[in-house]
CSV table of C-alpha atoms in Angstrom, one decimal:
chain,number,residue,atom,x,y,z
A,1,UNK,CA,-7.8,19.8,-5.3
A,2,UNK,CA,-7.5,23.7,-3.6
A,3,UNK,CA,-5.5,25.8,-5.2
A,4,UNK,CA,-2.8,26.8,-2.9
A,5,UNK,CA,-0.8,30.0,-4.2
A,6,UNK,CA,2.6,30.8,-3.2
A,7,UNK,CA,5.1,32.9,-4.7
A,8,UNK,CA,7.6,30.0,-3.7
A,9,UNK,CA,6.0,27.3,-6.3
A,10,UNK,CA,7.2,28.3,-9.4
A,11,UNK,CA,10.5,28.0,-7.8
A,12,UNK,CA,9.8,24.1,-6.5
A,13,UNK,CA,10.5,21.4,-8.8
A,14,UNK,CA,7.4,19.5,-10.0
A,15,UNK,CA,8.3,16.6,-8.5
A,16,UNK,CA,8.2,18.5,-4.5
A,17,UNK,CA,5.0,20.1,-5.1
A,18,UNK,CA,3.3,17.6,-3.7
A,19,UNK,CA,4.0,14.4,-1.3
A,20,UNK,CA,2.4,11.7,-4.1
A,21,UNK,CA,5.1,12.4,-6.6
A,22,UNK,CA,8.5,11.4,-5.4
A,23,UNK,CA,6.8,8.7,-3.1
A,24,UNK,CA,4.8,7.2,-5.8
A,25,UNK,CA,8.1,6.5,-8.1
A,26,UNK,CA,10.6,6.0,-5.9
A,27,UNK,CA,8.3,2.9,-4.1
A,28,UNK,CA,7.6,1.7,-7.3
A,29,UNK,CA,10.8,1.9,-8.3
A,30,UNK,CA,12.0,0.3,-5.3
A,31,UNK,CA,9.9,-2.7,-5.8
A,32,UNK,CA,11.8,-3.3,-8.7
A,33,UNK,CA,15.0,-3.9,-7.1
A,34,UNK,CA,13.1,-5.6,-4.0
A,35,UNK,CA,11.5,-8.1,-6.5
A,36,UNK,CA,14.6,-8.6,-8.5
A,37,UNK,CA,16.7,-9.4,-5.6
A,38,UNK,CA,14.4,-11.5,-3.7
A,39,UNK,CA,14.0,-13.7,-6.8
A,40,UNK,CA,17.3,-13.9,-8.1
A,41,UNK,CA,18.0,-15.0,-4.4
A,42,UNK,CA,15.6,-17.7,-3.9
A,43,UNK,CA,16.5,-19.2,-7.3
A,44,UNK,CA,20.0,-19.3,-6.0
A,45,UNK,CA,21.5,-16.9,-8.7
A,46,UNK,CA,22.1,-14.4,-6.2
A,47,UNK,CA,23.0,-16.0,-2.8
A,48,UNK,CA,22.4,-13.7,0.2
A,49,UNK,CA,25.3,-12.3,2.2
A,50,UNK,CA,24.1,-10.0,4.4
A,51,UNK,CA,23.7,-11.1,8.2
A,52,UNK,CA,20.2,-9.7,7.8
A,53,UNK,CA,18.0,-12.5,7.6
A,54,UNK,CA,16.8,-12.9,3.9
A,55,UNK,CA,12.7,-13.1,4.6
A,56,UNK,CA,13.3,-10.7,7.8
A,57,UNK,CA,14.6,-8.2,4.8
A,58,UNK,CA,11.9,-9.1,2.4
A,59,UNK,CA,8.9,-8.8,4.7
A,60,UNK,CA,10.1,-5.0,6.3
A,61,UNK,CA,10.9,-3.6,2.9
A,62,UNK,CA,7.6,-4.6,0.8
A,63,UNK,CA,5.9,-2.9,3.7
A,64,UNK,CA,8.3,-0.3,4.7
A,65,UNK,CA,9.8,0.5,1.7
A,66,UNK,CA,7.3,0.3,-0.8
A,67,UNK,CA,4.1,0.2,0.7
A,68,UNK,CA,4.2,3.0,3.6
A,69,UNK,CA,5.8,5.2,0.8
A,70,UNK,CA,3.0,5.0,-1.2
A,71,UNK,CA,0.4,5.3,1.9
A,72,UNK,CA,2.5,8.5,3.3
A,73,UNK,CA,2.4,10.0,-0.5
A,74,UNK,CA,-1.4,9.5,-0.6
A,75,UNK,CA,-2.0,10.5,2.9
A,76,UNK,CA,-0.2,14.2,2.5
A,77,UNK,CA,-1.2,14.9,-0.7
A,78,UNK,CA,-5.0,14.0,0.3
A,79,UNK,CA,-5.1,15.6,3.8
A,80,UNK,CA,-4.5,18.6,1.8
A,81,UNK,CA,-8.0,18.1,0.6
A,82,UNK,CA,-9.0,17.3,3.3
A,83,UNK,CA,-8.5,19.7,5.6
A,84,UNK,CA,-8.0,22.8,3.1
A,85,UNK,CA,-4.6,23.5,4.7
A,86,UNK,CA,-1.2,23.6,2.4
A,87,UNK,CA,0.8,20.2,2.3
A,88,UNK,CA,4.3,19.5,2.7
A,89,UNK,CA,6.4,20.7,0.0
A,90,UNK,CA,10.0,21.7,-1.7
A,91,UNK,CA,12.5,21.4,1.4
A,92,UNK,CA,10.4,20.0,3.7
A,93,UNK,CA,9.4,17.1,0.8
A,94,UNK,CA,13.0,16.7,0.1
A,95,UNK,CA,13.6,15.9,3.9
A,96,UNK,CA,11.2,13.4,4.4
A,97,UNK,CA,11.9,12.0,1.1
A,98,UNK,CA,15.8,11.8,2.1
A,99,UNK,CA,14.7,10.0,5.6
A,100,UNK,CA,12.9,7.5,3.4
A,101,UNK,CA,16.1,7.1,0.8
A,102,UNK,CA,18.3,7.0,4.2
A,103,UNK,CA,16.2,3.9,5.6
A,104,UNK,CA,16.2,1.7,2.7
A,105,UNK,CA,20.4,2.5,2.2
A,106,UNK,CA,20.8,1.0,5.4
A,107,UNK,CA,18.4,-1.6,5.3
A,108,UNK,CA,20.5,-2.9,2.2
A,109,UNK,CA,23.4,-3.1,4.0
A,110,UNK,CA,24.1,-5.6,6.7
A,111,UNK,CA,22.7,-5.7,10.5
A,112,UNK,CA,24.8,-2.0,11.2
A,113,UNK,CA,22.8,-0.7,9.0
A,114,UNK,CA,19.7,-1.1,10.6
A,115,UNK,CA,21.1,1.7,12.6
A,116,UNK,CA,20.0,3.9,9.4
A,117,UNK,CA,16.3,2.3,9.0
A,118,UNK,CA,15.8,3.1,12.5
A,119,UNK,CA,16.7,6.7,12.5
A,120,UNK,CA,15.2,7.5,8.7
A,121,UNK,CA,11.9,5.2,8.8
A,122,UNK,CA,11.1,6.1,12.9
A,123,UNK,CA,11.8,10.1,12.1
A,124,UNK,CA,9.6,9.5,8.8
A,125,UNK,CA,6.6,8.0,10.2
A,126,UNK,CA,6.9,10.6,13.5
A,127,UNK,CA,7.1,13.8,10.9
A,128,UNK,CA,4.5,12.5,8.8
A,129,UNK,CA,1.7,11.8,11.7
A,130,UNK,CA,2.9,15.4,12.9
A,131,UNK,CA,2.3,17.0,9.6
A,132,UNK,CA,-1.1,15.6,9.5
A,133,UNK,CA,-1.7,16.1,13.0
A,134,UNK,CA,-1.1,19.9,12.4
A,135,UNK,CA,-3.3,20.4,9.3
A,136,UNK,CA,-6.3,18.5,11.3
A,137,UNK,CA,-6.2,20.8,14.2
A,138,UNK,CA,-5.5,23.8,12.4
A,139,UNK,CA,-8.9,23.0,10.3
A,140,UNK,CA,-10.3,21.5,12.8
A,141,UNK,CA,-11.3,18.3,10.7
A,142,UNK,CA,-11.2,16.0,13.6
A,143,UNK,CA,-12.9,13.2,11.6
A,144,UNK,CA,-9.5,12.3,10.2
A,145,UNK,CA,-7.4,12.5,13.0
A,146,UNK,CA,-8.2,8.7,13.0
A,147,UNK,CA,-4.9,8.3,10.6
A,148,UNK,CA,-2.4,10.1,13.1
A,149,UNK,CA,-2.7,6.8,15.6
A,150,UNK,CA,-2.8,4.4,12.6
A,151,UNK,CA,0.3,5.7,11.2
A,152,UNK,CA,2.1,5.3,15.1
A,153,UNK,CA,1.1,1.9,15.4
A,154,UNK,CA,3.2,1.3,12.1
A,155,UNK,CA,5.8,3.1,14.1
A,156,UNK,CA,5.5,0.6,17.0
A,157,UNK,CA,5.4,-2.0,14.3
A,158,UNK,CA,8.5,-0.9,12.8
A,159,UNK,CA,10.4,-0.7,15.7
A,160,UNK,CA,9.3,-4.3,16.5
A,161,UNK,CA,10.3,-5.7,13.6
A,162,UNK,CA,14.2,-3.9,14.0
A,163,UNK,CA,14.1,-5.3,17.0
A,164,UNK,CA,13.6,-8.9,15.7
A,165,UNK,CA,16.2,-8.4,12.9
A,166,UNK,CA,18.5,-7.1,15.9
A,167,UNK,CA,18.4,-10.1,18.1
A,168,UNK,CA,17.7,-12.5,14.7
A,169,UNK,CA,14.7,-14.2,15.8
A,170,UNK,CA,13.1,-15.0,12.5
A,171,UNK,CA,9.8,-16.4,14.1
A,172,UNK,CA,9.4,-13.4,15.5
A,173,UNK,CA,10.1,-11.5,12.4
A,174,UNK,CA,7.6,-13.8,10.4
A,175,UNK,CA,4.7,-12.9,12.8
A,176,UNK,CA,5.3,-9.3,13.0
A,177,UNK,CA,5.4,-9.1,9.2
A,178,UNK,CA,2.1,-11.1,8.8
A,179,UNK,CA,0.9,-8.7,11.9
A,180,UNK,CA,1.9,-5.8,10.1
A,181,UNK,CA,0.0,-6.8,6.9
A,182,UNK,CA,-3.0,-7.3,9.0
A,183,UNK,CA,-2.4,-3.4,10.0
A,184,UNK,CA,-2.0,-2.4,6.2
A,185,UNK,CA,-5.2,-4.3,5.8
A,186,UNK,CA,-6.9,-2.0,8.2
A,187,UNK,CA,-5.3,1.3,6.8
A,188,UNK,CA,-6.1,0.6,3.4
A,189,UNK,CA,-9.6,-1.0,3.4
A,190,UNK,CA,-10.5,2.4,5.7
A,191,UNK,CA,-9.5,4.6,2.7
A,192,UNK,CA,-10.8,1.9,0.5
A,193,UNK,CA,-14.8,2.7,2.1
A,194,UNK,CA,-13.9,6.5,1.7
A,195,UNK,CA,-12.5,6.8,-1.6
A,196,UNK,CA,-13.8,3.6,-4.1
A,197,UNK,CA,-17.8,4.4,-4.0
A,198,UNK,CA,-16.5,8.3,-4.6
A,199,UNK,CA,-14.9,6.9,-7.5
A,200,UNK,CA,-17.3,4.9,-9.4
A,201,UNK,CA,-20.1,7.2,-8.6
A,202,UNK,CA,-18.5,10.1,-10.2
A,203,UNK,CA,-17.4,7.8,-13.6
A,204,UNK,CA,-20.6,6.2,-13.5
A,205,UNK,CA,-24.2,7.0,-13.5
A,206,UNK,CA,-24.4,4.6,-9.7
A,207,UNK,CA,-25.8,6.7,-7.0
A,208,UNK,CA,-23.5,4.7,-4.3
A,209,UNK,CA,-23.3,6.6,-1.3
A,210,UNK,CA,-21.3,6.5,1.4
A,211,UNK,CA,-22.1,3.4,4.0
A,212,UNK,CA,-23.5,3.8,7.4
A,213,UNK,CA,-20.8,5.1,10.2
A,214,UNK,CA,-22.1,1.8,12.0
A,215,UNK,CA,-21.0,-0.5,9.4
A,216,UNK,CA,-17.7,1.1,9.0
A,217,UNK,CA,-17.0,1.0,12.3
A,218,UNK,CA,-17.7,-2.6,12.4
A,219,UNK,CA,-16.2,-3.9,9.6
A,220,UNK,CA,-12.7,-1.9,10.9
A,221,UNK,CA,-13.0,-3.7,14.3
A,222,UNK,CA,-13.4,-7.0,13.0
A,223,UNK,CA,-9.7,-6.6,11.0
A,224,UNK,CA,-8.3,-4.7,14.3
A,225,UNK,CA,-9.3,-7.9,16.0
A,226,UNK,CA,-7.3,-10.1,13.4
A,227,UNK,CA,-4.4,-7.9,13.6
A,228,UNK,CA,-4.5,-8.3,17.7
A,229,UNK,CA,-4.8,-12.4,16.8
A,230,UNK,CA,-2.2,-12.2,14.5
A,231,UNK,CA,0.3,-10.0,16.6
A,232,UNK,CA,-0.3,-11.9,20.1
A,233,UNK,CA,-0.5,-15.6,18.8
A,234,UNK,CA,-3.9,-15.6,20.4
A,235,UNK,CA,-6.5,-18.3,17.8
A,236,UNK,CA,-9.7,-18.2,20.5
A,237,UNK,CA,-12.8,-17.4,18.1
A,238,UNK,CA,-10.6,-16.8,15.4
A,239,UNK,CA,-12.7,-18.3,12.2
A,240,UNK,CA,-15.5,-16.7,14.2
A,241,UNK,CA,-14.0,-13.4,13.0
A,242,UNK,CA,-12.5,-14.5,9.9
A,243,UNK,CA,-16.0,-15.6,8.7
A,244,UNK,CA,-18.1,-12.4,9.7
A,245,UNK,CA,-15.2,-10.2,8.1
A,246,UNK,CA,-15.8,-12.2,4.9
A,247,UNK,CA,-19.0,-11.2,4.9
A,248,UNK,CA,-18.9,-7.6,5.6
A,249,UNK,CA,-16.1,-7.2,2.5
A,250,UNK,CA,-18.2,-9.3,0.2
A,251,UNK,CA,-21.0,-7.3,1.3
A,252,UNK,CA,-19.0,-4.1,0.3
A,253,UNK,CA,-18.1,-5.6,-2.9
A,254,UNK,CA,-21.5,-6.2,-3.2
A,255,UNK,CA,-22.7,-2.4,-2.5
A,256,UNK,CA,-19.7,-1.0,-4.7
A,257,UNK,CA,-20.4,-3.3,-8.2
A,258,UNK,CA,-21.8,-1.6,-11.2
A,259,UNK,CA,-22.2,-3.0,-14.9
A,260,UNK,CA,-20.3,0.1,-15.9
A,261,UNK,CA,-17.0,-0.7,-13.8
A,262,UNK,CA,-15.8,-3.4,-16.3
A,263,UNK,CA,-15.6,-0.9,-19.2
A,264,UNK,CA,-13.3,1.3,-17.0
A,265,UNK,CA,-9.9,-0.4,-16.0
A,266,UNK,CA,-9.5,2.4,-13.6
A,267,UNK,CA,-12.6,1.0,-11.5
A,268,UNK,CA,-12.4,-2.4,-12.3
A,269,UNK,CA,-8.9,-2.5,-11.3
A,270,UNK,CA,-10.1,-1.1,-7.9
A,271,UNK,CA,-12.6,-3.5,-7.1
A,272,UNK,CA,-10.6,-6.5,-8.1
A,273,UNK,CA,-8.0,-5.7,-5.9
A,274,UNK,CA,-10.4,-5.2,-3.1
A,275,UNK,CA,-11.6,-8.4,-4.0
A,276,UNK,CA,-8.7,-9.9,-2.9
A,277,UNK,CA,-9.3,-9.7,0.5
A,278,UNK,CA,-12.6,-12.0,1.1
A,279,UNK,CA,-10.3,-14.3,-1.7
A,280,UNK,CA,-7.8,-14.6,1.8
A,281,UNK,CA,-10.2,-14.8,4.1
A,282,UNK,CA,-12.0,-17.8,2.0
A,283,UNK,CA,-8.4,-19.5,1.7
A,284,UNK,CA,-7.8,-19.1,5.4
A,285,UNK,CA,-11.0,-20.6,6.5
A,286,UNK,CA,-10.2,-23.3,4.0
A,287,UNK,CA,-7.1,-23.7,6.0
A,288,UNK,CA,-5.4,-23.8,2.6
A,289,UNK,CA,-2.1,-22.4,3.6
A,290,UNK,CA,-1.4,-19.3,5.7
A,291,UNK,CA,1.7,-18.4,3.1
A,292,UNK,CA,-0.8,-18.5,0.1
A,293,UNK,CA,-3.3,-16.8,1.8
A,294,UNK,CA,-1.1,-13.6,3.1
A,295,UNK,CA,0.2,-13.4,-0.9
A,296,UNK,CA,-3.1,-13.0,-2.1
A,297,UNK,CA,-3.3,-10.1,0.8
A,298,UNK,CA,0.3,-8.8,0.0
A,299,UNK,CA,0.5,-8.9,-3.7
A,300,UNK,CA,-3.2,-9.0,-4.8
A,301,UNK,CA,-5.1,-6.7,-2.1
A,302,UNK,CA,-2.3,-4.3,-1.0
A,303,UNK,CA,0.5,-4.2,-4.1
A,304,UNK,CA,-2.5,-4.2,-6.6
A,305,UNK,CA,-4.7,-1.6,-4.3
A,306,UNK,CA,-2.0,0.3,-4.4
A,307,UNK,CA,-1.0,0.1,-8.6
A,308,UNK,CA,-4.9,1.0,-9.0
A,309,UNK,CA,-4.6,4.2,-6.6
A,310,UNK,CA,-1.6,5.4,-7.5
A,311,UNK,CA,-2.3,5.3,-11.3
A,312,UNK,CA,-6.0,7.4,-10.7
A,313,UNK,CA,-4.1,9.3,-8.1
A,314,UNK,CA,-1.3,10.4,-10.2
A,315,UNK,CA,-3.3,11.6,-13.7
A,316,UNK,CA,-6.3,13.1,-11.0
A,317,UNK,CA,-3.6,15.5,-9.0
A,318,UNK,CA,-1.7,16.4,-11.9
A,319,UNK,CA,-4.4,17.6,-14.0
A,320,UNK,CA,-4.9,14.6,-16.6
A,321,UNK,CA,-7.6,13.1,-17.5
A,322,UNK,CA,-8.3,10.1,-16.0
A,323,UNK,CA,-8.1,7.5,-18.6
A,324,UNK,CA,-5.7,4.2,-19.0
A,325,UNK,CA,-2.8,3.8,-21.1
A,326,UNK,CA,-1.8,0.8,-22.3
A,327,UNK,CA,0.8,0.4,-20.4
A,328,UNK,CA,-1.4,1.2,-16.9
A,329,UNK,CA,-4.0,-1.2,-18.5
A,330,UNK,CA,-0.6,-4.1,-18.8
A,331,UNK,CA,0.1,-3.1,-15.2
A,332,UNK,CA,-3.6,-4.0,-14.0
A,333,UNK,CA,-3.9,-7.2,-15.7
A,334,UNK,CA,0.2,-8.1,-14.7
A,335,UNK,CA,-0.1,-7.7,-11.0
A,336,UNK,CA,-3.6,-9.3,-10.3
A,337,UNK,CA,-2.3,-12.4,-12.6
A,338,UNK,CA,0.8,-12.2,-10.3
A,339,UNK,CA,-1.5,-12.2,-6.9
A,340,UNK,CA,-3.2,-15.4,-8.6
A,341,UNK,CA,-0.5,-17.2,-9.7
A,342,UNK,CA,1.3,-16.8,-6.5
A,343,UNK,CA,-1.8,-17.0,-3.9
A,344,UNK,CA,-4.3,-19.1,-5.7
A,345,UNK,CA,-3.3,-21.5,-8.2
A,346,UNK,CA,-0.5,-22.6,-5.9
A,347,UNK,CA,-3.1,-24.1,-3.8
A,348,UNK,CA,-4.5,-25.9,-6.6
A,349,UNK,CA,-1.0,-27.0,-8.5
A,350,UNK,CA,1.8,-27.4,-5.5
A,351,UNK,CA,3.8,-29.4,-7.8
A,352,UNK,CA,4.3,-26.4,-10.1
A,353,UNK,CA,5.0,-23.8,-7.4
A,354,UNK,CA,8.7,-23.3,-8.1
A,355,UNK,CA,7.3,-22.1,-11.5
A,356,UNK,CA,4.1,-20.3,-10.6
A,357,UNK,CA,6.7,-18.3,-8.0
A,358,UNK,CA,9.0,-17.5,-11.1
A,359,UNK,CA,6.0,-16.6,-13.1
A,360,UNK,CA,4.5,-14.4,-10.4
A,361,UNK,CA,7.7,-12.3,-9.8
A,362,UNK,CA,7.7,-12.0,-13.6
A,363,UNK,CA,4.2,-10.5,-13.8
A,364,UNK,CA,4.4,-8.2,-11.2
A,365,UNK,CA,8.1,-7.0,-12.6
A,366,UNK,CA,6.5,-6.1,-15.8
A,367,UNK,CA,3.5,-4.6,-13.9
A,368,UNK,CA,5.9,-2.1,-11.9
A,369,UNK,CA,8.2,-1.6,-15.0
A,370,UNK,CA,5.4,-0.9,-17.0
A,371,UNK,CA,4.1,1.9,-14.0
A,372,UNK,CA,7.4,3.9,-13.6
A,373,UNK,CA,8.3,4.5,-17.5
A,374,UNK,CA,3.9,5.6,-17.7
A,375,UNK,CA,4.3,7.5,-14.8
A,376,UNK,CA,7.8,8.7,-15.2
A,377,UNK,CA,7.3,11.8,-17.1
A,378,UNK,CA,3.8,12.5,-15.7
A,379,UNK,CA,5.0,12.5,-11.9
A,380,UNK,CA,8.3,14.8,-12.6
A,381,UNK,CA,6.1,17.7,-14.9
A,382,UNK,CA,3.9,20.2,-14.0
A,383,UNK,CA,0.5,19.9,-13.6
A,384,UNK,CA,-1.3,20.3,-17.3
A,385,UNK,CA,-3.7,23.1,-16.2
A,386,UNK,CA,-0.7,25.1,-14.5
A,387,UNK,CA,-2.1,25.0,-10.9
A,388,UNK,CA,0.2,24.2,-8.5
A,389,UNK,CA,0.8,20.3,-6.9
């Protein structure tokens, strides 16, 4: 990472030097509650008051709440890399952060306060795609101004789901959600191509490489066509497209595998998360359930993606070396039992899924409690080799 001196940073609280820090912890920390309250709710211990409807709720806060955090955190800390230009930092951090904290208030509220989620998640997104707007033409890094429309179609997104929570049309809702996981999908699997070869060349003695432009390109447009399936209701060639992405990600998985991964939780833990997405694609083509196959997308390929970024990310940009705790290594093994329980074996067992669900949310409870007291004290301290971020 560049070294970017200021005479302001030893003034900034560790935890605004950089955009990974607070977003990191406060998603995961988020998820806690999300998880807690969606579960004690659907096992009736809770009941659900708020006018909002219940799955509505679930579906715009496990992508807007937890998983956007984390995307915005890695996205401004890396474009700092990127593009060589400064990232967002002390009051300008806080700001954005407080827009995020502002959204999920409201969203926790009933229907007026979607008022709040509106104004804090729209005004995130917008200063977020600006931010990284200005660093990429300031350096001129146009390869990566690719991110800048992403993240505004998860502002058209956002506003579509408000709009279905506004009028309560819960079909509506449903699709956008599965839509906007589709779009998450797209985003992450992008990174994924960048970031994941990077990774387990440099920890291994593979000579991966980057993959053609051609390939990339492809593989993108074949889960941009999903996502246009998914969001219009449109199922013309649609296992057509299903089974040619399969291949290109098995393919990638293919590329990306080394003998040396499985000794390293840190790589392994990437490329079984990523392994998650051909596992949908099979179950979809299987017709095996569209619920079971958009967990093992939700909780397996995104929530486990994201536990295995955010735990190299975190120890990388802080100085550390990159090694697993114990606790990291529970995480890893939690969450991807969670995406199995909850995606897989309730295709095989339906009797059981009352319990599989309970054992699930369980799993990936422990998983995210056992990532915020790890990361905790590492996120909110300076970096170990006293540079700034």
């Amino acid at each position: 990472m560049n070294n970017f001196q200021s005479d302001e940073l030893p003034a900034i609280p560790a935890i605004l030097q950089l955009a990974f820090r607070p977003f990191f912890l406060l998603s995961a920390s988020y998820a806690i509650w999300l998880l807690t309250r969606w579960s004690l709710t659907l096992m009736g211990v809770w009941p659900w008051h708020s006018d909002i409807a219940l799955f509505s709720w679930h579906a715009h806060e496990f992508q807007f709440g937890f998983a956007i955090a984390v995307v915005l955190g890695f996205l401004l800390t890396a474009s700092q890399t990127w593009t060589g230009q400064p990232g967002i930092k002390g009051r300008g951090l806080l700001a954005v952060v407080a827009l995020w904290l502002i959204a999920r208030i409201g969203m926790n509220l009933n229907s007026y306060g979607l008022w709040f989620s509106l104004f804090g998640d729209s005004s995130l997104l917008l200063i977020s795609a600006g931010v990284l707007l200005r660093m990429v033409l300031k350096s001129k890094n146009y390869k990566n101004l690719i991110f800048v429309p992403l993240l505004g179609i998860f502002l058209a997104l956002h506003l579509a789901q408000i709009y279905a929570m506004f009028i309560d049309n819960t079909a509506l809702s449903k699709q956008l959600g599965y839509a906007t996981s589709w779009w998450f999908v797209l985003l992450i699997s992008l990174i994924s191509s960048r970031v994941i070869p990077f990774f387990i060349s440099r920890a291994t003695a593979a000579n991966i490489g980057s993959e053609p432009l051609a390939f990339t390109l492809t593989t993108q447009l074949l889960i941009l066509a999903i996502f246009l399936q998914t969001l219009l209701n449109y199922s013309a060639g649609y296992e057509i497209l299903l089974g040619l992405s399969l291949c290109a990600h098995l393919y990638r998985l293919y590329k990306w595998h080394h003998r040396q991964i499985w000794a390293n939780p840190m790589l392994w833990s990437l490329w079984l998360s990523y392994a998650f997405l051909p596992l949908a694609l099979i179950t979809l083509l299987a017709d095996s359930g569209y619920a079971n196959a958009m967990h093992l997308i939700n909780v397996g390929f995104i929530a486990s993606m994201i536990m295995a970024f955010t735990s190299r990310v975190s120890l990388g940009h802080t100085g550390r070396e990159i090694v697993t705790s114990r606790l990291v290594l529970l995480a890893f093994i939690c969450v991807i039992s969670a995406a199995l329980s909850r995606g897989l074996l309730m295709i095989w067992l339906p009797p059981y899924s009352q319990l599989l669900m309970s054992v699930a949310a369980i799993l990936w409870l422990v998983a995210l409690v056992s990532f915020v007291v790890n990361y905790l004290p590492i996120l909110t301290q300076p970096r170990l080799d006293g540079r700034p971020g």
